[in-house]
CSV table of C-alpha atoms in Angstrom, one decimal:
chain,number,residue,atom,x,y,z
A,1,UNK,CA,0.0,0.0,0.0
A,2,UNK,CA,1.2,3.5,-1.0
A,3,UNK,CA,1.2,6.2,1.7
A,4,UNK,CA,0.4,9.5,0.2
A,5,UNK,CA,0.8,12.9,2.0
A,6,UNK,CA,-2.2,15.2,1.3
A,7,UNK,CA,-1.0,18.8,1.1
A,8,UNK,CA,-3.8,21.3,1.2
A,9,UNK,CA,-3.9,24.9,2.3
A,10,UNK,CA,-5.2,25.7,5.8
A,11,UNK,CA,-4.7,29.4,5.9
A,12,UNK,CA,-5.8,32.3,3.6
A,13,UNK,CA,-3.5,35.1,4.6
A,14,UNK,CA,-3.5,35.3,8.4
A,15,UNK,CA,-6.8,33.5,9.0
A,16,UNK,CA,-7.7,29.8,9.0
A,17,UNK,CA,-10.3,28.9,6.5
A,18,UNK,CA,-12.4,26.4,8.6
A,19,UNK,CA,-13.9,24.8,5.5
A,20,UNK,CA,-10.4,23.7,4.3
A,21,UNK,CA,-10.3,21.0,6.9
A,22,UNK,CA,-13.6,19.7,5.7
A,23,UNK,CA,-12.4,19.9,2.1
A,24,UNK,CA,-9.3,17.9,2.9
A,25,UNK,CA,-11.5,15.3,4.6
A,26,UNK,CA,-13.7,15.0,1.5
A,27,UNK,CA,-10.6,14.6,-0.6
A,28,UNK,CA,-9.3,11.8,1.5
A,29,UNK,CA,-12.7,10.1,1.3
A,30,UNK,CA,-12.6,10.3,-2.5
A,31,UNK,CA,-9.1,9.0,-2.6
A,32,UNK,CA,-9.9,5.8,-0.7
A,33,UNK,CA,-12.8,5.2,-2.9
A,34,UNK,CA,-10.9,5.8,-6.1
A,35,UNK,CA,-7.5,4.4,-5.2
A,36,UNK,CA,-7.8,1.3,-3.0
A,37,UNK,CA,-4.0,0.9,-2.9
A,38,UNK,CA,-3.5,4.4,-1.4
A,39,UNK,CA,-3.6,5.4,2.2
A,40,UNK,CA,-4.0,9.2,2.4
A,41,UNK,CA,-2.3,11.0,5.3
A,42,UNK,CA,-3.7,14.4,5.9
A,43,UNK,CA,-2.0,16.7,8.4
A,44,UNK,CA,-5.2,18.9,8.5
A,45,UNK,CA,-6.9,15.9,10.0
A,46,UNK,CA,-3.9,14.7,12.0
A,47,UNK,CA,-3.2,18.1,13.7
A,48,UNK,CA,-6.6,19.7,13.7
A,49,UNK,CA,-6.5,19.9,17.5
A,50,UNK,CA,-3.5,22.3,17.5
A,51,UNK,CA,-4.0,26.0,18.1
A,52,UNK,CA,-3.0,28.5,15.4
A,53,UNK,CA,-0.2,29.8,17.7
A,54,UNK,CA,1.5,26.4,17.3
A,55,UNK,CA,2.1,26.9,13.6
A,56,UNK,CA,5.8,26.3,13.7
A,57,UNK,CA,5.4,23.1,15.7
A,58,UNK,CA,2.6,21.9,13.4
A,59,UNK,CA,5.0,22.5,10.4
A,60,UNK,CA,7.7,20.4,12.2
A,61,UNK,CA,5.1,17.6,12.7
A,62,UNK,CA,4.1,17.9,9.0
A,63,UNK,CA,7.7,17.4,7.9
A,64,UNK,CA,8.0,14.3,10.0
A,65,UNK,CA,4.8,12.9,8.5
A,66,UNK,CA,6.0,13.8,5.0
A,67,UNK,CA,9.1,11.7,5.4
A,68,UNK,CA,7.0,8.6,6.0
A,69,UNK,CA,5.2,8.9,2.6
A,70,UNK,CA,5.8,7.5,-0.8
A,71,UNK,CA,4.3,10.5,-2.6
A,72,UNK,CA,2.9,13.9,-1.9
A,73,UNK,CA,-0.3,15.1,-3.6
A,74,UNK,CA,-1.0,18.8,-3.7
A,75,UNK,CA,-4.5,20.2,-3.8
A,76,UNK,CA,-6.0,23.7,-4.0
A,77,UNK,CA,-8.9,24.7,-1.8
A,78,UNK,CA,-12.0,23.5,-3.8
A,79,UNK,CA,-13.8,26.1,-5.8
A,80,UNK,CA,-16.8,26.0,-3.5
A,81,UNK,CA,-14.7,27.0,-0.4
A,82,UNK,CA,-15.3,30.7,0.3
A,83,UNK,CA,-12.0,32.4,0.8
A,84,UNK,CA,-10.0,29.3,-0.3
A,85,UNK,CA,-6.6,29.5,-1.9
A,86,UNK,CA,-4.4,27.7,-4.3
A,87,UNK,CA,-1.7,25.4,-2.8
A,88,UNK,CA,1.0,27.5,-4.6
A,89,UNK,CA,-0.2,30.5,-2.6
A,90,UNK,CA,0.0,28.7,0.8
A,91,UNK,CA,3.3,29.1,2.6
A,92,UNK,CA,2.7,25.8,4.4
A,93,UNK,CA,2.2,23.9,1.2
A,94,UNK,CA,5.2,25.5,-0.4
A,95,UNK,CA,7.3,24.5,2.5
A,96,UNK,CA,6.0,20.9,2.2
A,97,UNK,CA,6.7,21.1,-1.6
A,98,UNK,CA,10.3,22.2,-1.0
A,99,UNK,CA,10.9,19.4,1.6
A,100,UNK,CA,9.4,16.8,-0.7
A,101,UNK,CA,11.8,17.8,-3.5
A,102,UNK,CA,14.7,17.9,-1.1
A,103,UNK,CA,13.9,14.4,0.1
A,104,UNK,CA,13.1,13.1,-3.5
A,105,UNK,CA,9.5,12.4,-2.7
A,106,UNK,CA,7.5,12.4,-5.9
A,107,UNK,CA,4.9,15.2,-6.1
A,108,UNK,CA,1.6,15.3,-7.9
A,109,UNK,CA,-0.6,18.3,-8.6
A,110,UNK,CA,-4.1,17.0,-8.1
A,111,UNK,CA,-7.6,18.4,-8.5
A,112,UNK,CA,-10.6,17.4,-6.4
A,113,UNK,CA,-13.9,17.5,-8.2
A,114,UNK,CA,-17.2,16.2,-7.1
A,115,UNK,CA,-17.0,12.5,-8.0
A,116,UNK,CA,-13.2,12.1,-7.7
A,117,UNK,CA,-9.6,13.1,-7.9
A,118,UNK,CA,-7.5,13.7,-11.0
A,119,UNK,CA,-4.1,14.8,-12.0
A,120,UNK,CA,-4.1,18.5,-13.0
A,121,UNK,CA,-1.4,18.2,-15.7
A,122,UNK,CA,2.0,16.6,-15.8
A,123,UNK,CA,3.5,15.4,-12.6
A,124,UNK,CA,5.6,17.8,-10.7
A,125,UNK,CA,9.1,16.7,-11.5
A,126,UNK,CA,12.1,17.0,-9.2
A,127,UNK,CA,13.8,20.3,-10.0
A,128,UNK,CA,10.6,21.8,-11.3
A,129,UNK,CA,8.9,24.5,-9.3
A,130,UNK,CA,5.5,26.1,-9.5
A,131,UNK,CA,5.5,29.7,-10.9
A,132,UNK,CA,9.3,29.8,-11.2
A,133,UNK,CA,9.8,29.7,-7.4
A,134,UNK,CA,12.8,27.8,-6.1
A,135,UNK,CA,12.3,24.7,-4.2
């Protein structure tokens, strides 16, 4: 079974978008239906109990979880999430992206739509970065 890290924005600027946790939960449900050989590992679910002031500690925990995974799948907030953001605009997701590349963990840019999960385009290759940013 493949363990997949589910990277998804939590914040939009300086505020937590509460619906992002529910969005990531729906994404994980779709993944287990669509990919029976994948175990999704979502830090939004794993660390939902942490206070916002514990952001640095949560990022440390996320890095430790990421190291356990075979792949990392990156998702934007779904279009129906009011105030949601793209993963490329999330400092947390970008930090996870940089770590995944540093540790040679394959990354996939995924889209959640009602009914399932799909690859957005080509896989994110090692050495490639979104929007010209350095990983």
